[in-house]
Backbone as CSV, one residue per row, in Angstrom:
resi,resn,N_x,N_y,N_z,CA_x,CA_y,CA_z,C_x,C_y,C_z
1,UNK,108.759,102.067,144.833,109.043,101.139,143.754,110.232,101.755,143.917
2,UNK,111.265,100.558,143.663,113.021,100.692,144.029,113.644,101.585,143.260
3,UNK,114.631,102.489,142.955,115.028,102.985,141.989,115.358,102.442,141.108
4,UNK,115.679,101.178,141.558,116.577,100.646,139.967,115.766,100.088,139.623
5,UNK,114.871,99.518,139.789,113.592,98.856,139.124,113.296,100.348,138.302
6,UNK,112.658,101.360,138.826,112.405,102.469,138.196,112.890,102.833,136.903
7,UNK,114.611,102.880,136.770,115.374,103.048,136.022,115.616,102.348,134.893
8,UNK,115.395,100.694,135.260,115.106,99.890,134.194,113.637,100.130,133.412
9,UNK,113.172,100.379,133.924,111.411,100.510,133.468,111.753,101.855,132.319
10,UNK,112.641,102.954,132.935,112.714,103.977,131.890,113.621,103.674,130.981
11,UNK,114.788,103.313,131.106,115.651,102.466,130.031,114.785,101.632,129.123
12,UNK,113.750,100.931,129.568,113.086,99.660,128.391,112.489,100.774,127.463
13,UNK,111.531,101.689,128.213,110.448,102.768,127.198,111.240,103.430,126.808
14,UNK,112.613,104.184,127.287,113.183,104.832,126.044,113.643,104.381,125.070
15,UNK,114.335,102.899,124.960,114.758,102.292,123.961,113.357,102.418,122.764
16,UNK,112.479,101.534,123.554,111.001,101.251,122.938,110.829,102.827,122.121
17,UNK,110.744,104.046,122.148,110.308,105.061,121.582,111.353,105.019,120.701
18,UNK,112.718,105.380,121.115,114.033,105.456,120.014,113.900,104.526,118.269
19,UNK,113.128,103.686,118.974,112.912,102.339,117.811,111.806,102.902,117.177
20,UNK,110.942,103.363,117.520,109.330,103.740,117.018,109.964,105.055,116.251
21,UNK,110.984,105.978,116.906,110.832,107.140,115.947,111.570,106.917,115.039
22,UNK,112.575,105.841,115.183,113.746,105.492,113.863,112.953,104.919,112.656
23,UNK,112.300,103.903,113.602,110.943,103.457,112.250,110.367,104.016,111.652
24,UNK,109.669,105.312,112.475,108.836,106.530,111.830,109.385,107.180,110.141
25,UNK,110.849,107.388,111.083,111.862,108.565,110.485,112.149,107.770,109.168
26,UNK,112.393,106.312,109.085,112.592,105.759,107.888,111.426,105.416,106.697
27,UNK,110.185,105.254,107.521,108.939,105.433,106.814,109.002,106.344,106.183
28,UNK,109.004,107.546,106.490,109.333,109.007,106.116,109.344,109.247,104.689
29,UNK,110.904,108.547,105.294,111.791,108.849,103.960,111.748,107.994,102.623
30,UNK,110.842,107.060,102.577,110.466,106.184,101.665,110.288,106.742,100.286
31,UNK,109.143,108.265,100.753,108.641,108.771,99.196,108.180,109.757,99.815
32,UNK,107.553,110.352,98.722,107.487,112.241,99.216,105.836,111.850,99.497
33,UNK,105.363,112.415,100.530,103.884,112.543,101.346,102.863,112.463,100.626
34,UNK,102.598,113.592,99.173,101.462,113.438,98.370,101.699,112.648,97.435
35,UNK,102.704,112.019,96.922,102.367,111.374,95.552,101.470,110.816,95.116
36,UNK,101.082,109.739,96.253,100.286,108.933,95.962,98.891,110.145,95.865
37,UNK,98.152,111.054,96.452,97.330,111.768,96.579,97.552,112.338,94.989
38,UNK,98.857,112.852,94.734,98.498,113.653,92.952,98.510,112.651,91.765
39,UNK,98.934,111.556,91.735,98.922,110.106,91.174,97.351,110.199,90.705
40,UNK,96.449,109.881,92.058,95.063,109.710,92.036,94.389,110.813,91.209
41,UNK,95.015,112.141,91.604,94.019,113.586,91.317,94.214,113.467,89.410
42,UNK,95.524,113.036,89.476,95.893,113.157,87.948,94.858,112.327,87.069
43,UNK,94.880,111.290,87.698,94.131,109.754,87.042,92.619,110.318,86.850
44,UNK,92.077,111.285,87.777,90.521,111.078,87.752,90.418,112.495,87.137
45,UNK,91.214,113.334,86.651,90.887,114.097,85.294,91.199,114.055,84.472
46,UNK,91.877,112.933,84.233,92.555,111.921,82.828,90.919,111.221,82.252
47,UNK,90.299,110.592,83.379,89.007,109.985,82.818,88.129,111.138,83.004
48,UNK,88.199,112.172,83.487,86.709,113.083,83.346,87.047,113.567,81.974
49,UNK,88.447,113.718,81.467,88.387,114.397,80.496,88.078,113.526,79.342
50,UNK,88.666,112.122,79.450,87.939,111.023,78.564,86.152,111.167,78.235
51,UNK,85.982,110.951,79.864,84.377,111.120,79.305,83.796,112.332,78.832
52,UNK,84.334,113.655,79.206,83.776,114.679,78.838,83.899,115.018,77.190
53,UNK,84.912,113.910,76.458,85.003,114.295,74.939,84.404,113.359,74.056
54,UNK,84.024,112.025,75.114,83.691,110.650,74.359,82.064,111.256,73.931
55,UNK,81.952,111.026,72.413,80.402,111.844,71.631,79.379,110.228,72.813
56,UNK,78.187,111.021,72.809,77.325,110.414,73.835,76.263,109.904,72.808
57,UNK,75.623,108.650,72.852,74.655,108.133,72.078,73.105,109.206,72.020
58,UNK,72.520,109.546,71.029,71.219,109.843,71.287,70.452,109.302,71.807
59,UNK,69.701,109.467,72.358,68.188,109.344,73.689,66.948,109.112,72.245
60,UNK,66.825,108.176,72.827,65.558,107.429,71.679,64.497,108.688,72.286
61,UNK,63.500,109.159,71.961,62.218,109.806,72.465,61.082,108.419,72.035
62,UNK,60.336,108.474,73.310,59.520,107.413,73.130,58.205,108.052,73.298
């Protein structure tokens, strides 16, 4: 392979990697990493507390 063609491929790949890194950085900056997990956790706690405090109907003995 000629050095010029190798250099062209290197520059093209470097540009792709820089674009991917930039996109990843922007995606990471959009929100906190554990925000969704925390919201889901608190929602499950709330549902569990509601189920625990709801009076249960008496079962009929057969």
